[in-house]
Short mmCIF file of C-alpha atoms in Angstrom, two decimals:
data_model
loop_
_atom_site.label_atom_id
_atom_site.label_comp_id
_atom_site.label_asym_id
_atom_site.label_seq_id
_atom_site.Cartn_x
_atom_site.Cartn_y
_atom_site.Cartn_z
CA UNK A 108 -0.05 -0.27 0.10
CA UNK A 109 1.21 3.42 -0.95
CA UNK A 110 2.23 6.28 1.38
CA UNK A 111 -0.59 8.64 -0.49
CA UNK A 112 -2.71 5.83 -0.24
CA UNK A 113 -2.35 5.69 3.41
CA UNK A 114 -2.76 9.82 3.55
CA UNK A 115 -6.26 9.41 1.09
CA UNK A 116 -7.57 6.48 3.95
CA UNK A 117 -6.62 8.09 7.58
CA UNK A 118 -7.66 12.00 5.75
CA UNK A 119 -11.18 10.25 5.30
CA UNK A 120 -11.47 8.42 8.42
CA UNK A 121 -10.25 11.17 10.56
CA UNK A 122 -13.34 13.18 8.64
CA UNK A 123 -15.91 10.76 9.89
CA UNK A 124 -14.04 10.87 13.12
CA UNK A 125 -14.50 14.21 13.86
CA UNK A 126 -17.30 15.55 11.97
CA UNK A 127 -19.88 14.50 14.98
CA UNK A 128 -17.56 16.90 17.31
CA UNK A 129 -16.96 19.81 15.07
CA UNK A 130 -20.78 19.90 14.79
CA UNK A 131 -21.60 19.10 18.37
CA UNK A 132 -18.95 21.71 19.47
CA UNK A 133 -20.38 24.10 16.37
CA UNK A 134 -23.76 23.88 18.04
CA UNK A 135 -22.28 25.05 21.78
CA UNK A 136 -20.35 27.70 19.71
CA UNK A 137 -23.56 29.44 18.51
CA UNK A 138 -25.66 29.15 22.26
CA UNK A 139 -23.18 31.30 22.81
CA UNK A 140 -22.92 33.56 20.36
CA UNK A 141 -25.47 36.73 20.78
CA UNK A 142 -24.72 38.74 17.21
CA UNK A 143 -25.91 37.79 14.34
CA UNK A 144 -22.90 38.09 12.33
CA UNK A 145 -21.15 35.80 14.05
CA UNK A 146 -23.92 33.77 14.06
CA UNK A 147 -23.71 33.71 10.13
CA UNK A 148 -20.66 32.73 10.98
CA UNK A 149 -21.90 29.69 12.15
CA UNK A 150 -24.07 28.72 8.90
CA UNK A 151 -21.18 28.96 6.70
CA UNK A 152 -18.26 26.92 8.82
CA UNK A 153 -22.10 24.11 8.91
CA UNK A 154 -22.49 24.44 5.19
CA UNK A 155 -18.65 24.05 5.29
CA UNK A 156 -18.64 20.52 7.04
CA UNK A 157 -21.51 19.08 5.97
CA UNK A 158 -19.43 19.79 2.20
CA UNK A 159 -16.50 18.09 3.79
CA UNK A 160 -18.57 15.37 5.12
CA UNK A 161 -19.43 14.98 1.53
CA UNK A 162 -16.34 14.21 0.26
CA UNK A 163 -14.89 11.98 2.48
CA UNK A 164 -17.37 10.09 2.38
CA UNK A 165 -17.18 9.61 -1.51
CA UNK A 166 -13.29 8.71 -1.18
CA UNK A 167 -14.46 6.14 1.66
CA UNK A 168 -16.50 5.02 -0.79
CA UNK A 169 -14.07 4.97 -4.08
CA UNK A 170 -11.45 3.51 -1.46
CA UNK A 171 -14.19 0.50 -0.82
CA UNK A 172 -15.30 -0.04 -4.92
CA UNK A 173 -10.84 -0.97 -4.76
CA UNK A 174 -10.61 -3.14 -2.17
CA UNK A 175 -14.17 -5.24 -3.80
CA UNK A 176 -11.58 -4.78 -6.78
CA UNK A 177 -8.73 -6.65 -5.09
CA UNK A 178 -6.12 -4.12 -3.85
CA UNK A 179 -5.50 -4.02 -0.19
CA UNK A 180 -6.50 0.28 1.00
CA UNK A 181 -5.56 -1.35 4.77
CA UNK A 182 -9.30 0.86 5.40
CA UNK A 183 -11.38 -1.88 7.84
CA UNK A 184 -8.05 -2.16 9.60
CA UNK A 185 -7.50 1.31 9.69
CA UNK A 186 -11.50 2.50 11.27
CA UNK A 187 -11.44 -0.28 13.29
CA UNK A 188 -8.92 0.90 16.62
CA UNK A 189 -11.14 4.59 15.89
CA UNK A 190 -15.04 2.83 16.19
CA UNK A 191 -15.94 2.96 13.14
CA UNK A 192 -17.48 1.37 10.97
CA UNK A 193 -17.33 2.30 7.39
CA UNK A 194 -19.11 -0.06 4.50
CA UNK A 195 -21.31 0.63 1.75
CA UNK A 196 -24.41 1.25 4.01
CA UNK A 197 -22.98 4.05 5.97
CA UNK A 198 -21.45 6.13 2.56
CA UNK A 199 -24.82 5.85 0.54
CA UNK A 200 -26.13 6.94 3.83
CA UNK A 201 -23.37 9.40 4.94
CA UNK A 202 -24.03 10.38 0.99
CA UNK A 203 -27.08 11.87 1.35
CA UNK A 204 -26.92 12.80 5.21
CA UNK A 205 -23.97 15.47 3.65
CA UNK A 206 -25.86 16.36 0.85
CA UNK A 207 -28.85 16.94 2.35
CA UNK A 208 -27.82 18.36 5.06
CA UNK A 209 -25.69 21.03 3.27
CA UNK A 210 -29.12 21.76 0.79
CA UNK A 211 -30.65 22.49 3.93
CA UNK A 212 -28.14 24.46 6.11
CA UNK A 213 -28.18 26.40 3.05
CA UNK A 214 -32.44 26.76 2.81
CA UNK A 215 -32.68 27.52 6.40
CA UNK A 216 -30.02 30.51 6.49
CA UNK A 217 -32.20 32.42 3.50
CA UNK A 218 -35.94 30.94 4.91
CA UNK A 219 -35.73 31.68 8.86
CA UNK A 220 -33.98 35.57 7.84
CA UNK A 221 -35.77 37.37 10.50
CA UNK A 222 -37.66 34.64 12.14
CA UNK A 223 -37.50 34.40 16.44
CA UNK A 224 -36.75 31.35 16.08
CA UNK A 225 -33.86 31.13 13.78
CA UNK A 226 -30.85 31.44 16.81
CA UNK A 227 -32.40 28.63 18.44
CA UNK A 228 -32.54 26.22 15.01
CA UNK A 229 -29.38 25.70 14.24
CA UNK A 230 -27.87 24.50 17.06
CA UNK A 231 -30.53 21.33 16.85
CA UNK A 232 -30.54 21.10 13.63
CA UNK A 233 -26.39 20.33 14.08
CA UNK A 234 -27.33 18.07 17.26
CA UNK A 235 -29.40 16.20 14.62
CA UNK A 236 -27.25 15.58 12.10
CA UNK A 237 -24.09 15.09 14.31
CA UNK A 238 -26.08 12.82 16.04
CA UNK A 239 -27.37 10.71 12.91
CA UNK A 240 -23.70 11.07 11.72
CA UNK A 241 -23.09 9.23 14.93
CA UNK A 242 -25.48 6.37 14.52
CA UNK A 243 -24.29 6.08 10.52
CA UNK A 244 -20.45 6.14 11.99
CA UNK A 245 -20.41 3.76 14.39
CA UNK A 246 -19.34 0.17 14.60
CA UNK A 247 -20.77 -0.15 19.13
CA UNK A 248 -24.12 -0.77 19.54
CA UNK A 249 -24.52 1.06 23.06
CA UNK A 250 -22.47 3.73 21.10
CA UNK A 251 -26.02 3.62 18.19
CA UNK A 252 -28.85 3.74 20.72
CA UNK A 253 -26.94 6.86 22.90
CA UNK A 254 -27.12 7.95 18.76
CA UNK A 255 -30.53 6.78 18.70
CA UNK A 256 -31.80 9.14 21.28
CA UNK A 257 -30.28 11.90 20.66
CA UNK A 258 -31.50 12.64 17.09
CA UNK A 259 -35.19 12.87 19.26
CA UNK A 260 -34.49 14.39 21.90
CA UNK A 261 -32.64 17.38 20.00
CA UNK A 262 -35.36 16.83 17.11
CA UNK A 263 -37.88 17.51 19.90
CA UNK A 264 -36.50 21.07 20.29
CA UNK A 265 -36.73 21.91 16.73
CA UNK A 266 -40.31 20.38 17.18
CA UNK A 267 -41.26 23.02 19.91
CA UNK A 268 -39.96 25.90 18.07
CA UNK A 269 -42.85 28.03 18.40
CA UNK A 270 -44.04 28.05 22.11
CA UNK A 271 -47.31 30.37 20.82
CA UNK A 272 -48.11 27.25 18.93
CA UNK A 273 -50.58 24.85 21.15
CA UNK A 274 -50.52 22.61 18.38
CA UNK A 275 -47.15 21.90 17.81
CA UNK A 276 -46.26 21.84 20.50
CA UNK A 277 -48.93 18.62 21.74
CA UNK A 278 -48.04 16.68 18.69
CA UNK A 279 -44.74 16.95 20.04
CA UNK A 280 -45.04 15.39 23.53
CA UNK A 281 -47.28 13.27 21.53
CA UNK A 282 -43.58 11.80 19.53
CA UNK A 283 -41.48 12.33 22.75
CA UNK A 284 -43.62 10.00 24.38
CA UNK A 285 -43.69 7.53 21.29
CA UNK A 286 -39.61 7.88 20.79
CA UNK A 287 -38.85 6.98 24.27
CA UNK A 288 -40.69 3.82 24.07
CA UNK A 289 -38.98 3.68 20.90
CA UNK A 290 -35.58 4.08 22.71
CA UNK A 291 -36.39 1.17 25.12
CA UNK A 292 -37.08 -1.30 22.17
CA UNK A 293 -34.00 -0.14 20.49
CA UNK A 294 -32.26 -0.80 24.94
CA UNK A 295 -34.21 -4.19 24.62
CA UNK A 296 -32.71 -4.74 21.56
CA UNK A 297 -29.28 -4.85 22.18
CA UNK A 298 -29.09 -5.94 25.26
CA UNK A 299 -30.54 -9.10 24.18
CA UNK A 300 -27.62 -9.33 21.10
CA UNK A 301 -25.01 -8.69 24.12
CA UNK A 302 -27.17 -11.86 25.38
CA UNK A 303 -26.79 -14.10 22.41
CA UNK A 304 -23.53 -13.11 21.22
CA UNK A 305 -21.18 -11.17 23.95
CA UNK A 306 -20.21 -7.92 22.24
CA UNK A 307 -21.77 -4.61 21.77
CA UNK A 308 -19.44 -4.85 18.93
CA UNK A 309 -20.29 -4.56 15.23
CA UNK A 310 -17.46 -6.75 13.10
CA UNK A 311 -17.23 -8.82 16.60
CA UNK A 312 -20.95 -9.87 16.10
CA UNK A 313 -21.32 -10.38 12.31
CA UNK A 314 -18.13 -12.84 12.63
CA UNK A 315 -20.51 -14.68 15.00
CA UNK A 316 -23.60 -15.23 13.13
CA UNK A 317 -21.63 -16.49 10.46
CA UNK A 318 -20.89 -19.09 12.38
CA UNK A 319 -23.74 -19.12 15.07
CA UNK A 320 -27.18 -21.68 14.21
CA UNK A 321 -29.15 -18.88 15.37
CA UNK A 322 -30.46 -21.48 18.28
CA UNK A 323 -32.28 -19.73 21.59
CA UNK A 324 -34.19 -17.04 22.13
CA UNK A 325 -32.39 -14.06 22.33
CA UNK A 326 -32.32 -13.38 18.82
CA UNK A 327 -36.28 -14.15 18.36
CA UNK A 328 -37.50 -11.72 21.00
CA UNK A 329 -34.66 -8.84 20.04
CA UNK A 330 -36.06 -8.96 16.25
CA UNK A 331 -39.36 -8.35 17.78
CA UNK A 332 -37.96 -5.42 19.91
CA UNK A 333 -35.93 -3.98 16.98
CA UNK A 334 -39.37 -3.99 14.75
CA UNK A 335 -41.20 -2.09 17.68
CA UNK A 336 -38.34 0.36 18.01
CA UNK A 337 -38.44 1.18 14.00
CA UNK A 338 -42.48 0.95 13.63
CA UNK A 339 -42.16 4.10 16.48
CA UNK A 340 -39.65 5.27 15.10
CA UNK A 341 -41.36 5.32 11.16
CA UNK A 342 -44.40 6.43 12.81
CA UNK A 343 -46.43 2.75 11.58
CA UNK A 344 -50.06 2.42 12.51
CA UNK A 345 -51.75 3.23 15.35
CA UNK A 346 -48.27 5.63 16.92
CA UNK A 347 -48.66 8.06 14.01
CA UNK A 348 -50.89 10.72 14.85
CA UNK A 349 -48.32 13.01 15.71
CA UNK A 350 -46.44 12.61 12.28
CA UNK A 351 -50.42 14.67 11.09
CA UNK A 352 -49.91 17.04 13.92
CA UNK A 353 -46.56 18.38 13.69
CA UNK A 354 -47.08 20.63 10.10
CA UNK A 355 -47.06 23.11 12.25
CA UNK A 356 -43.02 23.31 12.48
CA UNK A 357 -40.91 25.76 9.76
CA UNK A 358 -40.75 24.40 6.54
CA UNK A 359 -36.95 23.28 7.18
CA UNK A 360 -37.92 21.33 10.30
CA UNK A 361 -40.40 19.53 8.20
CA UNK A 362 -37.83 18.31 5.80
CA UNK A 363 -35.56 17.43 7.81
CA UNK A 364 -37.70 15.12 9.71
CA UNK A 365 -39.41 13.48 6.45
CA UNK A 366 -36.27 12.51 5.28
CA UNK A 367 -33.38 12.56 7.25
CA UNK A 368 -34.71 11.33 10.96
CA UNK A 369 -38.15 9.35 10.42
CA UNK A 370 -36.44 6.27 8.36
CA UNK A 371 -33.80 5.88 10.55
CA UNK A 372 -36.00 2.82 11.49
CA UNK A 373 -35.51 1.54 8.30
CA UNK A 374 -31.49 2.13 8.80
CA UNK A 375 -31.37 0.42 11.98
CA UNK A 376 -32.98 -2.91 10.73
CA UNK A 377 -30.63 -2.49 7.76
CA UNK A 378 -27.42 -2.21 9.91
CA UNK A 379 -28.47 -5.00 12.09
CA UNK A 380 -30.41 -7.71 9.59
CA UNK A 381 -27.02 -10.14 9.21
CA UNK A 382 -27.19 -10.48 12.88
CA UNK A 383 -30.68 -12.74 12.30
CA UNK A 384 -30.35 -16.44 11.22
CA UNK A 385 -33.28 -15.35 8.19
CA UNK A 386 -36.57 -14.48 8.77
CA UNK A 387 -37.79 -13.91 12.04
CA UNK A 388 -41.07 -13.00 14.08
CA UNK A 389 -39.59 -9.35 13.74
CA UNK A 390 -40.08 -9.74 10.32
CA UNK A 391 -43.75 -10.95 10.18
CA UNK A 392 -44.97 -7.45 12.65
CA UNK A 393 -42.84 -5.67 9.43
CA UNK A 394 -44.84 -7.43 7.14
CA UNK A 395 -47.73 -7.48 8.63
CA UNK A 396 -47.98 -3.61 10.97
CA UNK A 397 -45.56 -1.91 7.70
CA UNK A 398 -47.72 -3.20 5.22
CA UNK A 399 -51.54 -2.15 7.68
CA UNK A 400 -50.06 1.09 7.30
CA UNK A 401 -48.99 1.52 3.40
CA UNK A 402 -53.04 0.42 3.05
CA UNK A 403 -54.33 2.83 5.16
CA UNK A 404 -51.81 5.45 3.92
CA UNK A 405 -52.32 5.21 0.80
CA UNK A 406 -55.96 5.41 0.97
CA UNK A 407 -56.42 8.44 3.50
CA UNK A 408 -53.47 9.86 1.22
CA UNK A 409 -55.88 9.53 -1.69
CA UNK A 410 -59.20 11.47 0.54
CA UNK A 411 -57.37 14.44 2.15
CA UNK A 412 -57.78 17.83 0.01
CA UNK A 413 -54.75 19.68 2.18
CA UNK A 414 -51.22 18.92 0.24
CA UNK A 415 -49.31 19.66 3.99
CA UNK A 416 -51.50 16.66 5.42
CA UNK A 417 -51.06 14.22 2.34
CA UNK A 418 -47.46 15.26 2.29
CA UNK A 419 -47.39 13.33 6.14
CA UNK A 420 -49.82 10.40 4.81
CA UNK A 421 -47.77 10.13 1.91
CA UNK A 422 -44.38 9.93 4.36
CA UNK A 423 -45.80 7.00 6.87
CA UNK A 424 -46.65 4.68 3.57
CA UNK A 425 -43.40 5.08 2.17
CA UNK A 426 -42.40 4.09 6.10
CA UNK A 427 -44.46 1.26 5.71
CA UNK A 428 -43.67 -0.18 2.35
CA UNK A 429 -39.93 0.36 3.57
CA UNK A 430 -40.62 -1.54 6.60
CA UNK A 431 -42.75 -4.89 4.31
CA UNK A 432 -39.90 -4.72 1.95
CA UNK A 433 -37.45 -5.42 4.60
CA UNK A 434 -39.92 -7.94 5.85
CA UNK A 435 -40.06 -9.96 3.16
CA UNK A 436 -35.90 -10.00 2.98
CA UNK A 437 -35.79 -7.42 0.37
CA UNK A 438 -33.00 -5.57 1.88
CA UNK A 439 -31.82 -3.68 -1.30
CA UNK A 440 -35.03 -1.80 -2.58
CA UNK A 441 -35.72 -0.97 0.79
CA UNK A 442 -32.08 0.74 1.07
CA UNK A 443 -33.64 1.86 -2.25
CA UNK A 444 -36.97 3.23 -1.26
CA UNK A 445 -34.59 4.52 1.25
CA UNK A 446 -32.46 7.23 0.04
CA UNK A 447 -34.89 7.65 -2.96
CA UNK A 448 -37.89 8.50 -0.45
CA UNK A 449 -35.34 11.18 1.83
CA UNK A 450 -34.03 12.98 -1.53
CA UNK A 451 -38.16 13.36 -2.98
CA UNK A 452 -39.75 13.95 0.73
CA UNK A 453 -36.71 17.52 0.51
CA UNK A 454 -37.59 18.21 -3.06
CA UNK A 455 -40.94 18.03 -2.38
CA UNK A 456 -40.95 20.21 1.47
CA UNK A 457 -38.33 22.76 0.58
CA UNK A 458 -39.95 23.49 -2.99
CA UNK A 459 -43.21 23.36 -1.50
CA UNK A 460 -44.73 25.98 -3.35
CA UNK A 461 -43.88 23.91 -6.00
CA UNK A 462 -45.54 21.02 -4.78
CA UNK A 463 -48.27 22.84 -4.58
CA UNK A 464 -48.65 23.13 -7.35
CA UNK A 465 -48.15 19.96 -8.63
CA UNK A 466 -50.81 19.23 -6.78
CA UNK A 467 -53.59 21.06 -8.11
CA UNK A 468 -52.20 19.85 -11.46
CA UNK A 469 -52.53 16.09 -9.67
CA UNK A 470 -56.88 17.30 -9.61
CA UNK A 471 -57.70 17.92 -13.35
CA UNK A 472 -60.59 15.64 -14.54
CA UNK A 473 -59.28 12.50 -14.86
CA UNK A 474 -59.10 10.38 -17.77
CA UNK A 475 -62.13 7.83 -18.15
CA UNK A 476 -61.79 5.00 -16.17
CA UNK A 477 -61.48 2.18 -18.83
CA UNK A 478 -58.75 4.31 -20.80
CA UNK A 479 -56.78 4.10 -17.61
CA UNK A 480 -57.37 0.56 -16.60
CA UNK A 481 -56.72 -0.25 -20.36
CA UNK A 482 -53.34 1.51 -20.18
CA UNK A 483 -51.90 0.45 -16.82
CA UNK A 484 -53.09 -2.75 -17.37
CA UNK A 485 -51.10 -2.47 -20.69
CA UNK A 486 -47.67 -1.22 -18.94
CA UNK A 487 -48.01 -4.05 -16.15
CA UNK A 488 -48.21 -6.23 -18.45
CA UNK A 489 -45.02 -4.98 -20.28
CA UNK A 490 -43.25 -4.47 -16.92
CA UNK A 491 -44.34 -8.75 -16.04
CA UNK A 492 -43.09 -9.54 -18.67
CA UNK A 493 -39.82 -8.04 -18.37
CA UNK A 494 -39.70 -9.76 -14.87
CA UNK A 495 -40.55 -12.95 -15.49
CA UNK A 496 -37.59 -12.20 -18.93
CA UNK A 497 -35.32 -11.47 -15.82
CA UNK A 498 -36.01 -13.22 -12.73
CA UNK A 499 -32.75 -11.66 -10.70
CA UNK A 500 -34.10 -7.99 -10.43
CA UNK A 501 -36.26 -9.03 -7.87
CA UNK A 502 -33.91 -11.41 -6.58
CA UNK A 503 -36.52 -14.24 -7.63
CA UNK A 504 -39.11 -13.21 -5.65
CA UNK A 505 -42.59 -12.82 -6.97
CA UNK A 506 -44.57 -10.61 -4.45
CA UNK A 507 -41.69 -8.00 -5.12
CA UNK A 508 -42.48 -8.05 -8.89
CA UNK A 509 -46.07 -7.75 -8.16
CA UNK A 510 -45.29 -5.03 -6.43
CA UNK A 511 -43.12 -3.78 -8.80
CA UNK A 512 -45.61 -4.64 -11.46
CA UNK A 513 -48.74 -2.24 -9.51
CA UNK A 514 -46.09 0.53 -9.31
CA UNK A 515 -45.77 1.18 -13.20
CA UNK A 516 -49.59 0.11 -13.48
CA UNK A 517 -50.75 2.88 -10.52
CA UNK A 518 -47.92 5.55 -12.69
CA UNK A 519 -50.41 5.93 -15.01
CA UNK A 520 -54.05 5.52 -12.75
CA UNK A 521 -53.98 9.36 -12.29
CA UNK A 522 -53.92 10.00 -16.31
CA UNK A 523 -55.41 14.01 -17.10
CA UNK A 524 -57.94 13.58 -19.80
CA UNK A 525 -57.32 15.74 -22.74
CA UNK A 526 -53.71 13.55 -22.98
CA UNK A 527 -52.64 13.25 -27.09
CA UNK A 528 -51.27 10.44 -27.90
CA UNK A 529 -47.79 11.06 -28.30
CA UNK A 530 -48.47 12.32 -24.42
CA UNK A 531 -50.10 9.10 -23.08
CA UNK A 532 -47.56 7.51 -24.90
CA UNK A 533 -44.92 9.48 -23.20
CA UNK A 534 -46.72 8.47 -20.17
CA UNK A 535 -46.26 4.59 -20.53
CA UNK A 536 -42.79 4.95 -21.47
CA UNK A 537 -41.88 6.47 -18.01
CA UNK A 538 -44.46 4.15 -16.04
CA UNK A 539 -42.04 1.14 -18.07
CA UNK A 540 -38.67 3.06 -17.24
CA UNK A 541 -39.12 2.21 -13.72
CA UNK A 542 -37.92 -1.13 -14.45
CA UNK A 543 -34.81 -0.69 -16.09
CA UNK A 544 -33.94 2.54 -13.28
CA UNK A 545 -34.72 0.53 -10.48
CA UNK A 546 -32.54 -2.75 -12.32
CA UNK A 547 -29.33 0.44 -12.13
CA UNK A 548 -30.34 1.40 -8.80
CA UNK A 549 -30.16 -2.29 -7.41
CA UNK A 550 -26.78 -2.77 -9.22
CA UNK A 551 -25.46 -0.23 -8.44
CA UNK A 552 -26.44 -0.66 -4.05
CA UNK A 553 -27.14 -4.02 -3.71
CA UNK A 554 -22.74 -4.04 -3.03
CA UNK A 555 -23.59 -2.06 -0.12
CA UNK A 556 -25.40 -4.82 1.91
CA UNK A 557 -23.64 -7.95 2.95
CA UNK A 558 -26.49 -10.52 2.33
CA UNK A 559 -28.65 -11.39 -0.60
CA UNK A 560 -32.23 -12.01 0.50
CA UNK A 561 -33.29 -15.28 2.53
CA UNK A 562 -36.03 -17.26 0.24
CA UNK A 563 -39.70 -16.48 1.89
CA UNK A 564 -40.95 -18.49 4.25
CA UNK A 565 -45.17 -19.33 3.56
CA UNK A 566 -46.52 -17.06 6.23
CA UNK A 567 -44.30 -14.07 4.60
CA UNK A 568 -45.83 -14.92 1.45
CA UNK A 569 -49.27 -15.29 2.48
CA UNK A 570 -48.98 -12.11 4.64
CA UNK A 571 -47.51 -10.13 1.39
CA UNK A 572 -49.83 -11.50 -0.79
CA UNK A 573 -52.58 -10.15 1.67
CA UNK A 574 -51.39 -7.10 1.12
CA UNK A 575 -50.99 -6.41 -2.20
CA UNK A 576 -54.69 -7.64 -2.76
CA UNK A 577 -56.30 -5.80 -0.14
CA UNK A 578 -54.09 -2.43 -1.44
CA UNK A 579 -54.79 -3.08 -5.83
CA UNK A 580 -58.13 -3.76 -4.21
CA UNK A 581 -58.97 -0.43 -1.88
CA UNK A 582 -57.15 1.86 -4.23
CA UNK A 583 -59.05 0.94 -7.46
CA UNK A 584 -61.58 1.57 -6.08
CA UNK A 585 -61.26 4.73 -4.64
CA UNK A 586 -59.47 5.94 -7.30
CA UNK A 587 -62.09 4.55 -10.02
CA UNK A 588 -65.17 4.36 -8.37
CA UNK A 589 -65.22 7.30 -6.00
CA UNK A 590 -69.44 7.89 -5.88
CA UNK A 591 -70.63 5.05 -5.47
CA UNK A 592 -72.22 4.63 -2.22
CA UNK A 593 -69.92 2.15 -0.61
CA UNK A 594 -66.82 3.82 -0.92
CA UNK A 595 -68.17 7.13 -0.29
CA UNK A 596 -69.43 5.77 3.30
CA UNK A 597 -65.48 4.50 3.57
CA UNK A 598 -64.22 7.52 1.96
CA UNK A 599 -65.37 9.34 4.97
CA UNK A 600 -63.30 7.22 7.22
CA UNK A 601 -60.41 7.29 5.46
CA UNK A 602 -60.34 11.01 5.90
CA UNK A 603 -59.86 10.71 9.58
CA UNK A 604 -57.45 7.95 9.24
CA UNK A 605 -59.84 5.00 10.41
CA UNK A 606 -59.59 7.06 13.55
CA UNK A 607 -56.09 4.40 14.57
CA UNK A 608 -54.69 7.53 16.38
CA UNK A 609 -57.15 8.10 18.92
CA UNK A 610 -56.72 5.44 20.77
CA UNK A 611 -53.14 5.96 22.21
CA UNK A 612 -53.20 9.98 21.80
CA UNK A 613 -56.41 10.39 23.64
CA UNK A 614 -53.61 8.12 26.42
CA UNK A 615 -50.71 10.85 25.83
CA UNK A 616 -53.31 13.62 25.93
CA UNK A 617 -54.43 11.96 29.49
CA UNK A 618 -51.15 11.20 30.66
CA UNK A 619 -49.87 14.99 29.75
CA UNK A 620 -53.09 16.93 31.77
CA UNK A 621 -52.36 14.63 34.73
CA UNK A 622 -48.60 15.93 34.72
CA UNK A 623 -49.98 19.53 34.39
CA UNK A 624 -52.65 19.20 37.15
CA UNK A 625 -49.58 18.35 39.73
CA UNK A 626 -47.21 20.49 37.89
CA UNK A 627 -50.43 23.33 39.53
CA UNK A 628 -50.72 22.30 42.47
CA UNK A 629 -47.03 21.55 43.84
CA UNK A 630 -46.79 25.83 42.02
CA UNK A 631 -50.66 26.39 44.27
CA UNK A 632 -48.70 25.16 47.88
CA UNK A 633 -45.55 26.90 46.77
CA UNK A 634 -47.17 29.88 46.88
CA UNK A 635 -49.47 29.56 49.97
CA UNK A 636 -46.18 28.26 51.73
CA UNK A 637 -44.61 31.79 51.02
CA UNK A 638 -47.77 33.75 51.92
CA UNK A 639 -47.90 31.89 55.31
#
């Protein structure tokens, strides 16, 4: 290994190691600075750190490619003493976080000019970014747990940026309660993994998992706990109510939440799934609840009049699909989904004016039902033919193949009326392009994950098929027969998300009222004591 290569390896790892610390130091410095011109310097430094992180992550990605090609870079050996785990998953996530973090800071710098919350936004945003990067970079499960909690606590300060917005405060405290449940679930998963393998370090765990037979109760229990942690973080039914109510937060906060934080439940599964022996009870839980959430959220999204609420339900549905894919063992598809959703949601919120315009355009008079069904059926049939010829595109998984075919068909169901033949053919070609685009992304991203998808168990196949059949049937009914009496009745209930959020929301509100009453009683006793 040449001296230049050694320098590149150590410099890149040094940036990864120092970046979370630098962001935390910068956050503390921002809090102490009162002068606006000095705070402006913090914004520029933050953007520079994000650019440096992106460059270092790209270099580490190049070193991983060189390693795969047989060039001895010494990257794993240099990273291990530093507590870092530079694999393909970490590189893709680091590139995503660095890019979105830089764009977000640049946008918020102008968006919050003159805003009363500007001085409080930057330090807590930096803490969120530092915690996410620490979660992605580290190879130690306890550090992952601390970073996981740190992300949630820092985000809570951003969601409560405006104390006068009562609904936003209420939603933030609901999220706080749900997040603590997720923290406890992740803590249980980490301790159970340690109980089974006897280590907290990821390289040791992966080596032990390869030699392990997977016997015992600890790993199945850990998979269930990890699934519960992911469901809490990803706002899945019935823990999703807070997500619909935090839309009063500033646009940069919403973009950070929807694009960079809410998907961490998927990341933690993509990081730890090699520790489990095939498909576990946790996988079945993700299929069942993630699939149910996707169905309810998609149908609720179709009934929303508010663009903001439609975006929130869209995030809920996309996270449900991502966890559904993880439950089926389609880890590469889940990573593609995570990256694409983050970029899409960041654009949707940061270009919110265009999003509103696009939503209005999408409400143009749709084409006749028969024409849309014909186009969707033809496109879906052609996509199915491609997948039958090359089943490796979906890892020989029939449920995933059906999901991709449905995505192609669904792209044409919203076709508006009045389009000419050329425009209709263009739309059909764009829908069909989803298949080769997915194949390209699959080939590009699949080396980031250490294991291929497991064969589907009968229970997984049955659950997955049931979810897809229910989704297709209900979505077609809502889209093509919106005025049918039965559909119209159900639309009313789906507009409220089938009220699935109410039990937990009322329980949290009751606890908050009890806490507030207790605080007031203590204050009253204190005041009386002072007067006496």
